Coordinates of C-alpha atoms in Angstrom, one line a residue:
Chain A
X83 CA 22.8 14.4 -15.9
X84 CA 21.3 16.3 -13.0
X85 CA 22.1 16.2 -8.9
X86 CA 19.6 15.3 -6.6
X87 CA 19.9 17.7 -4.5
X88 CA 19.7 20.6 -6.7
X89 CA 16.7 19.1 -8.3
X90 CA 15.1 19.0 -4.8
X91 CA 16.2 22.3 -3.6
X92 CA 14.1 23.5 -6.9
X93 CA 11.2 21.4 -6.3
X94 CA 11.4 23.3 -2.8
X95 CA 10.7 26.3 -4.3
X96 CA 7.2 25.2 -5.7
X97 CA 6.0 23.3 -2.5
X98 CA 3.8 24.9 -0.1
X99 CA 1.0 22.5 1.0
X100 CA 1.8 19.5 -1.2
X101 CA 2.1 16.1 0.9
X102 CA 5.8 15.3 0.0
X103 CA 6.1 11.3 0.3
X104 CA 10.1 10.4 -0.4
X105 CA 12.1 7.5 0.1
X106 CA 15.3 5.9 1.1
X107 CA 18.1 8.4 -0.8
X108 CA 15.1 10.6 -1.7
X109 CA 13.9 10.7 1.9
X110 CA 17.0 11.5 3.6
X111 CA 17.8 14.1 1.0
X112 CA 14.8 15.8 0.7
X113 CA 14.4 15.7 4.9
X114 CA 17.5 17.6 5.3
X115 CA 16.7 19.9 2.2
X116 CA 13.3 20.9 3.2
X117 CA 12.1 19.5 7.1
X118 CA 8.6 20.1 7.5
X119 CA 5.2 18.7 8.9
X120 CA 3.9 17.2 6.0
X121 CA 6.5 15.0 4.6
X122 CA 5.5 11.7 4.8
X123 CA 8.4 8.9 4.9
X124 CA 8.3 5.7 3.3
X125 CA 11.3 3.4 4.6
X126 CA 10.9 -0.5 6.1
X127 CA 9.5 -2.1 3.0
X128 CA 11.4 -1.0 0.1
X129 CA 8.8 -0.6 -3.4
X130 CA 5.8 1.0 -1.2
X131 CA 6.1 4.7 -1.5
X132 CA 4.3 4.6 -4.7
X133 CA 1.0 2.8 -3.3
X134 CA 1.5 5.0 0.4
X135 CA 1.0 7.6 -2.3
X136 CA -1.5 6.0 -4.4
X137 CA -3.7 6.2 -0.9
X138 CA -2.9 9.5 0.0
X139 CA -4.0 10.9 -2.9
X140 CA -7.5 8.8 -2.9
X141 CA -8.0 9.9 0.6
X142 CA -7.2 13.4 0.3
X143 CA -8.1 14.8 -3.6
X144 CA -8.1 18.1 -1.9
X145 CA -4.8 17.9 -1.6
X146 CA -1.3 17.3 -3.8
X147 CA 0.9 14.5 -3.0
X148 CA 4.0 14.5 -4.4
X149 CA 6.1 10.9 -4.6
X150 CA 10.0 11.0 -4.4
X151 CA 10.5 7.7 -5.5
X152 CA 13.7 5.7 -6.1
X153 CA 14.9 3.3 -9.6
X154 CA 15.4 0.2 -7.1
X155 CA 12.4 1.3 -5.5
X156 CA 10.3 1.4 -8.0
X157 CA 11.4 -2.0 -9.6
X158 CA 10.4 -3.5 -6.7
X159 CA 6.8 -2.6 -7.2
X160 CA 6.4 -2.1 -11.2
X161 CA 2.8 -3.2 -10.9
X162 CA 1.7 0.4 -8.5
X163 CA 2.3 2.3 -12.4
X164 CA -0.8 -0.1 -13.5
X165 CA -2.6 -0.1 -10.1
X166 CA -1.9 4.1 -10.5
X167 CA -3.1 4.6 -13.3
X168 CA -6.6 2.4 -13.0
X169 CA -7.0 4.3 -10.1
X170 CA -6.3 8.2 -11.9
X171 CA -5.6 10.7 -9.5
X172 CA -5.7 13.5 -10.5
X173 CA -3.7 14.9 -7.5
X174 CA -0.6 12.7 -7.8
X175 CA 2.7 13.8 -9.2
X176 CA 5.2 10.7 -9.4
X177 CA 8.9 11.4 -9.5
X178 CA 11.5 8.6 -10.2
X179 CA 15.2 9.4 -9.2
X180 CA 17.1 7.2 -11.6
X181 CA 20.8 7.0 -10.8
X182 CA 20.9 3.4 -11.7
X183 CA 21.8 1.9 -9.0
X184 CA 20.7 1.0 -5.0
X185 CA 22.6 3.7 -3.7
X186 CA 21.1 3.1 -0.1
X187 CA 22.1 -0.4 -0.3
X188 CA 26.2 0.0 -1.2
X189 CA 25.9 1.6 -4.7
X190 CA 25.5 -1.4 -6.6
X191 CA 23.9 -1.2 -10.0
X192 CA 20.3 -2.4 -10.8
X193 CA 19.3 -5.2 -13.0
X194 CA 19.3 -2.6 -16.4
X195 CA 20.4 1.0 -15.5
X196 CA 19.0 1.8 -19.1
X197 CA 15.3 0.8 -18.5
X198 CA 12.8 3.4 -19.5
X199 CA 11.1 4.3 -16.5
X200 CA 9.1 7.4 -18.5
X201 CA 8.3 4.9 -20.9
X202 CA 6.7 2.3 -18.1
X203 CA 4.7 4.8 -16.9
X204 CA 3.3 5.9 -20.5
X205 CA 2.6 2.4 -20.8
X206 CA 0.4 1.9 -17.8
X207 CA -1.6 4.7 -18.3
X208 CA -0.1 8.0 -16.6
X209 CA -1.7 10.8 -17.7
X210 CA 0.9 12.9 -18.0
X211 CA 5.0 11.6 -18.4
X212 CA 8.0 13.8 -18.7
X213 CA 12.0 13.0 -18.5
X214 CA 14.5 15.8 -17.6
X215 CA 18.5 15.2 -17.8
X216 CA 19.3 19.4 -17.8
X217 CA 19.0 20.7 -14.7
X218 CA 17.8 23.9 -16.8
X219 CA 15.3 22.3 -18.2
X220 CA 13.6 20.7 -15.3
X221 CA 13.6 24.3 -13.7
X222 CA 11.7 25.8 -16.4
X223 CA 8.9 23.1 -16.9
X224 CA 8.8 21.4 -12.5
X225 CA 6.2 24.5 -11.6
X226 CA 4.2 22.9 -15.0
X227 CA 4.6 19.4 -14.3
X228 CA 3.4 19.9 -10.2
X229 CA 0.1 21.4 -11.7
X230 CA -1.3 19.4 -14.2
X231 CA -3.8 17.1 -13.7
X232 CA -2.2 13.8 -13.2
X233 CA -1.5 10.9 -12.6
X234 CA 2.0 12.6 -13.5
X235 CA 5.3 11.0 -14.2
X236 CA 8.6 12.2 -14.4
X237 CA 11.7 10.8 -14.4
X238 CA 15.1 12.6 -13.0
X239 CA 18.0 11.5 -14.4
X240 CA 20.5 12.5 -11.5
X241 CA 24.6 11.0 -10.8
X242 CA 25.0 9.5 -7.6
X243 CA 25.1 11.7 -4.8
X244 CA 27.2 12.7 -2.1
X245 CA 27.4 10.2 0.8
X246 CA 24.0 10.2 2.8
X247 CA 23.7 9.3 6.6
X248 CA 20.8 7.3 6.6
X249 CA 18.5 7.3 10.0
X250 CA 15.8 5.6 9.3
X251 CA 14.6 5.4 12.7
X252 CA 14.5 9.6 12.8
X253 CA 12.6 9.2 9.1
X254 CA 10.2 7.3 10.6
X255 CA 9.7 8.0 13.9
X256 CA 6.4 7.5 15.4
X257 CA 6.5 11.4 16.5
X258 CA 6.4 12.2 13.0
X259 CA 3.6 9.8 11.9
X260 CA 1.3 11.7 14.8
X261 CA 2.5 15.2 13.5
X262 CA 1.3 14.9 9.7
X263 CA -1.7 12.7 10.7
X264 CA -2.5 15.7 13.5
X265 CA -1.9 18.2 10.6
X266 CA -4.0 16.2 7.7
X267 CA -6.9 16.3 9.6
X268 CA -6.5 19.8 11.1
X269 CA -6.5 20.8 6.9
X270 CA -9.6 18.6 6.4
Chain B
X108 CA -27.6 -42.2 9.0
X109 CA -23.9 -43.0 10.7
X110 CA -22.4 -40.2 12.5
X111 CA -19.8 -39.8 10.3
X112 CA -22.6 -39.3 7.3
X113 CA -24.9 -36.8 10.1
X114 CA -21.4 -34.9 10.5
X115 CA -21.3 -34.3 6.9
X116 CA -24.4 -33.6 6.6
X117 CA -24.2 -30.9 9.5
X118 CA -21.3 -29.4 7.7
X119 CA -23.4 -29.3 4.7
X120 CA -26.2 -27.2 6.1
X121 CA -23.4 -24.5 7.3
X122 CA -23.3 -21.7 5.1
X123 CA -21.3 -18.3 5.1
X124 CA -23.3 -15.5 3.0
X125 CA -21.4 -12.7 1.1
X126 CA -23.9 -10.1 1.6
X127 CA -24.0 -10.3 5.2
X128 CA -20.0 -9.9 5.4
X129 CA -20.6 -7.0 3.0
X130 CA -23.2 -5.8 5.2
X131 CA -20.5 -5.9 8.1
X132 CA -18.0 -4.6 6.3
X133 CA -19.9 -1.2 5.3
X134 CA -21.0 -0.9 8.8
X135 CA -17.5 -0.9 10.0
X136 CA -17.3 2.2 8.1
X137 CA -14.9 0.9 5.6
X138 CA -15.0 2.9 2.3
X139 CA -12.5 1.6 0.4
X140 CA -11.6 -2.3 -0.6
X141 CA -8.2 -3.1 -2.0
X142 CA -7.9 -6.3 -4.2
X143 CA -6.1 -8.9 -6.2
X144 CA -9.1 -11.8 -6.6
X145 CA -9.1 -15.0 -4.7
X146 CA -11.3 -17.7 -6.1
X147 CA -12.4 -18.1 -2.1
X148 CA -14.2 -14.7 -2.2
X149 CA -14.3 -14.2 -5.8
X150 CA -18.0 -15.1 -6.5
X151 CA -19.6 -14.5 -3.0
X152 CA -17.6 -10.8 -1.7
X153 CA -15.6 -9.4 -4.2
X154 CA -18.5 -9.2 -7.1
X155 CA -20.6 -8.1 -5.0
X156 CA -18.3 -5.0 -3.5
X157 CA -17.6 -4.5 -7.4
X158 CA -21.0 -3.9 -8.0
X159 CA -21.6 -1.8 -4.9
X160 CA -21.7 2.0 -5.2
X161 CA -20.7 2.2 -1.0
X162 CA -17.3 1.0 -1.6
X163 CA -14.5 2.3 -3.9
X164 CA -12.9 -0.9 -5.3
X165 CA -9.0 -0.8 -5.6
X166 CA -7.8 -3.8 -8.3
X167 CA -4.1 -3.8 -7.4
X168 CA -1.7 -5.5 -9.1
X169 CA 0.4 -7.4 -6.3
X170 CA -1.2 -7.7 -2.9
X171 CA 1.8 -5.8 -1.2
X172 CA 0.5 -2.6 -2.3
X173 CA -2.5 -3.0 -0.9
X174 CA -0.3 -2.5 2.7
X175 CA 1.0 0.9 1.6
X176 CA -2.3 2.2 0.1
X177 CA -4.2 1.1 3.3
X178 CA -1.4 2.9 5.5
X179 CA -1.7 6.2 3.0
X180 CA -5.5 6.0 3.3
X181 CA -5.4 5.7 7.5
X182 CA -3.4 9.5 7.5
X183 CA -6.6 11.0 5.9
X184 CA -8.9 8.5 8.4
X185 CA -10.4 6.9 5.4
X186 CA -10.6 3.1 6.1
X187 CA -10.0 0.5 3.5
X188 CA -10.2 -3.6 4.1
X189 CA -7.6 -5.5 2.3
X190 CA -8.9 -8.4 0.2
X191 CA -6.5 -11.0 -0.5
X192 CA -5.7 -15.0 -0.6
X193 CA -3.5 -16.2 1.8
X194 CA -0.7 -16.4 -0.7
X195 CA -0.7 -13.7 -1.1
X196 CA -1.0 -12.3 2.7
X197 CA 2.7 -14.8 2.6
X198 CA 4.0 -13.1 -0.4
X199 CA 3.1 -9.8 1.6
X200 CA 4.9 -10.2 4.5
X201 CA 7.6 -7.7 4.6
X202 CA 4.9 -4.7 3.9
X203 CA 3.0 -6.1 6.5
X204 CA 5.8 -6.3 9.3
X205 CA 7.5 -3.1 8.4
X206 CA 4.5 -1.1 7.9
X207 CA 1.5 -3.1 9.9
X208 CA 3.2 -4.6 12.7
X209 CA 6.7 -2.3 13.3
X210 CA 5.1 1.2 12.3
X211 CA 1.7 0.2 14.1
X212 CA -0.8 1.0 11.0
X213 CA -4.2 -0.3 11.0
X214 CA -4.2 -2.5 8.6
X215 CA -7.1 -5.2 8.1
X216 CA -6.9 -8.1 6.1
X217 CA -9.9 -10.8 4.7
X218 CA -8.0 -13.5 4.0
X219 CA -9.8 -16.3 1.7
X220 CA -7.7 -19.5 2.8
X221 CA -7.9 -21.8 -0.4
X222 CA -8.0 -25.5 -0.3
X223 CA -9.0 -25.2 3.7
X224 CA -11.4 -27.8 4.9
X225 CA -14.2 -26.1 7.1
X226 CA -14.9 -28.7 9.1
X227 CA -11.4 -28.9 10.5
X228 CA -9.3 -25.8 12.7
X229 CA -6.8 -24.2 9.7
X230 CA -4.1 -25.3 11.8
X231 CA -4.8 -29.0 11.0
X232 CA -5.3 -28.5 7.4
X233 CA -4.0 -30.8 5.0
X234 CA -2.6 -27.9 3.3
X235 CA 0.3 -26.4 4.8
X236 CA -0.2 -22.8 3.3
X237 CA -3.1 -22.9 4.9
X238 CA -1.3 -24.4 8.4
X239 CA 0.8 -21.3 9.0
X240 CA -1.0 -19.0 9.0
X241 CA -2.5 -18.7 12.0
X242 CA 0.9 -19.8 13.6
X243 CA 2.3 -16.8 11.6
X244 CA 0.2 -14.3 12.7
X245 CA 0.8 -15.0 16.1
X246 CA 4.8 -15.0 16.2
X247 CA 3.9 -11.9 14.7
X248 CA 1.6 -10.9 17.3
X249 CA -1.4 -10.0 14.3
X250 CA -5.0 -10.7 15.8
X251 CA -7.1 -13.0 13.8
X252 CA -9.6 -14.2 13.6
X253 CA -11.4 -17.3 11.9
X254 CA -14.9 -16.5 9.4
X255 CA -16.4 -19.6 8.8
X256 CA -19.9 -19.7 9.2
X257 CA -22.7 -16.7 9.0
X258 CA -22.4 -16.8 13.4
X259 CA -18.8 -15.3 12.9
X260 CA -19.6 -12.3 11.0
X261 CA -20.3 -10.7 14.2
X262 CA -16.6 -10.4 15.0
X263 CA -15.8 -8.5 11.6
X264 CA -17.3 -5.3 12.9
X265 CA -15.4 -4.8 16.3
X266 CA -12.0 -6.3 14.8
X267 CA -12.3 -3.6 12.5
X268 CA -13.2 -0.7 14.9
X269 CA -10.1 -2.2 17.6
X270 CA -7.7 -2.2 14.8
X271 CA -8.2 1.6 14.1
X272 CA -8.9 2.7 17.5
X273 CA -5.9 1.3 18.6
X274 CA -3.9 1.4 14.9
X275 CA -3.0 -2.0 14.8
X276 CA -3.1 -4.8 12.3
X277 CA -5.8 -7.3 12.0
X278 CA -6.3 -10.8 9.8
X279 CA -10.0 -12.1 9.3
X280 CA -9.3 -15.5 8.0
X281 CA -12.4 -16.5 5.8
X282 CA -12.3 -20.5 6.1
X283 CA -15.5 -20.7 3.7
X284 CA -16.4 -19.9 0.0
X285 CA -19.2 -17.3 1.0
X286 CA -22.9 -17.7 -0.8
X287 CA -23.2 -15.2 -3.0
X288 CA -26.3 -12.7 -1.6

């Protein structure tokens, strides 16, 4: 069982231009990991971050996006690993943080903390589909996983984490949304 | 002929043709159409924009993502129209206020309303999915408007090109099976 937070402050390491697109937990840990122009927030309508990243991708092939998803997230929108992997980017790298339970919502467990999420995603078509536990483990292989041609799946199997201050309104301020549109097309 | 038999047979000439919404809908510069079929547009729009090497066709599984894809597509200024039945526009309806309405995305919707009876306004349908829809869209302040006949697919163009100029949400509510071209 891995931390969140020290599996994002590796990721960190291997982002440079990548379109980071987190949510809820993910988002506010990842924010105050790693603040920079092109993270793209998905809070407001719990499930999406998945297809905001499925459209990201299409729109931009040129560049990397990479999804910080959630488990109760994800649950909530099952059908984007179908809809993914029709669709095949090859530029999408999907990460599921699984600490079985709604931990933006009071920490209460979701319907089967043992569901396969790796497995979901094999099933629908990802390309590519890893699981890490050892924190070790994902450090050797997350510079592998972010390059491969996708769609890519991998599933973090992390503890809860430390209590998060959630300001949703900062995550998804409307200065933000100008910023990494401005920037997007500046990199066009 | 009584009126009542003229009036039908009025309604009967009236026809709303696929290929001139598709027409409209590639000149809005749309290059992307996200899906899950609706029997409204099934034979007359959506086989059609299958079969049409302009458009990149999106089969989603649950019309909610379509709201997220859309809004991921707008960052990179790539537009996409949103293909849907009304049911599922109303099982939709938390994507579309967060991320539509609240975040101020431009999201555009073609709505097929099923069961709707063209000769009437949709707000005084017999069917009551079909009766709040409109009412819907305005508590929630979503332009719309209605596609019934060919006349209307003038207004498909501009409420397209408004709702991205000004990033805002819009419904076209198609109250017709289109005629396949």
């Amino acid at each position: 069982m891995m931390k969140r937070d020290e599996c994002f402050k590796i990721l960190a390491r291997h982002v440079a231009d990548e379109i980071v697109l987190a949510t809820y937990s993910s988002a506010v840990e990842w924010n105050d990991l790693n603040p920079r122009v092109l993270n793209y927030f998905s809070i407001g309508a719990m499930g999406l971050a998945s297809s905001h990243g499925l459209g990201l991708a299409l729109a931009r092939p040129d560049k990397r996006i990479v999804v910080l998803d959630g488990d109760g997230s994800l649950l909530m929108n099952l059908g984007s690993l179908v809809t993914i992997a029709a669709a095949a980017p090859k530029n999408l790298v999907h990460f599921v943080c699984n600490n079985g339970c709604y931990e933006a919502n009071g920490g209460h467990p979701i319907p089967n903390p043992k569901v396969d999420f790796t497995g979901l995603a094999r099933s629908a078509g990802y390309a590519q589909c890893h699981d890490f536990s050892e924190l070790r483990s994902f450090e050797q292989q997350v510079g592998h996983v972010l390059a491969q041609d996708g769609p890519v799946f991998a599933t973090l199997h992390i503890e809860k984490s430390r209590p998060l201050k959630y300001e949703y309104r900062d995550l998804y301020a409307a200065s933000r949304r100008a910023a990494i549109k401005a920037a997007l097309q500046q990199a066009s | 002929m009584d009126a009542k038999t003229a009036a039908k047979a009025d309604e009967a000439r009236v026809e709303l043709h696929g290929g001139r919404i598709l027409a409209a809908i590639k000149d809005s510069g749309v290059e992307f159409v996200l899906s899950v079929p609706d029997i409204v547009t099934s034979q007359g729009l959506l086989r059609p924009i299958a079969n049409d090497p302009a458009l990149r066709l999106v089969r989603v599984c649950k019309e909610d993502e379509c709201v997220g894809i859309a809004s991921g597509l707008s960052y990179a200024d790539k537009r996409a129209l949103i293909l849907i039945q009304y049911t599922g526009f109303l099982d939709s309806l938390n994507a579309i206020r967060a991320v539509a309405v609240e975040y101020k995305q431009p999201i555009c919707m073609m709505v097929g309303l099923l069961g709707h009876e063209p000769e009437r306004p949709p707000t005084q349908s017999g069917r009551y999915g079909v009766r709040i829809i409109e009412p819907i869209c305005d508590a929630m302040g979503i332009e719309h408007h209605l596609i019934s006949q060919d006349a209307d697919v003038a207004k498909i163009k501009p409420a397209i090109g408004k709702a991205y100029s000004q990033s805002q949400p819009v419904a076209l509510l198609i109250g017709r099976r289109p005629v396949a071209p």
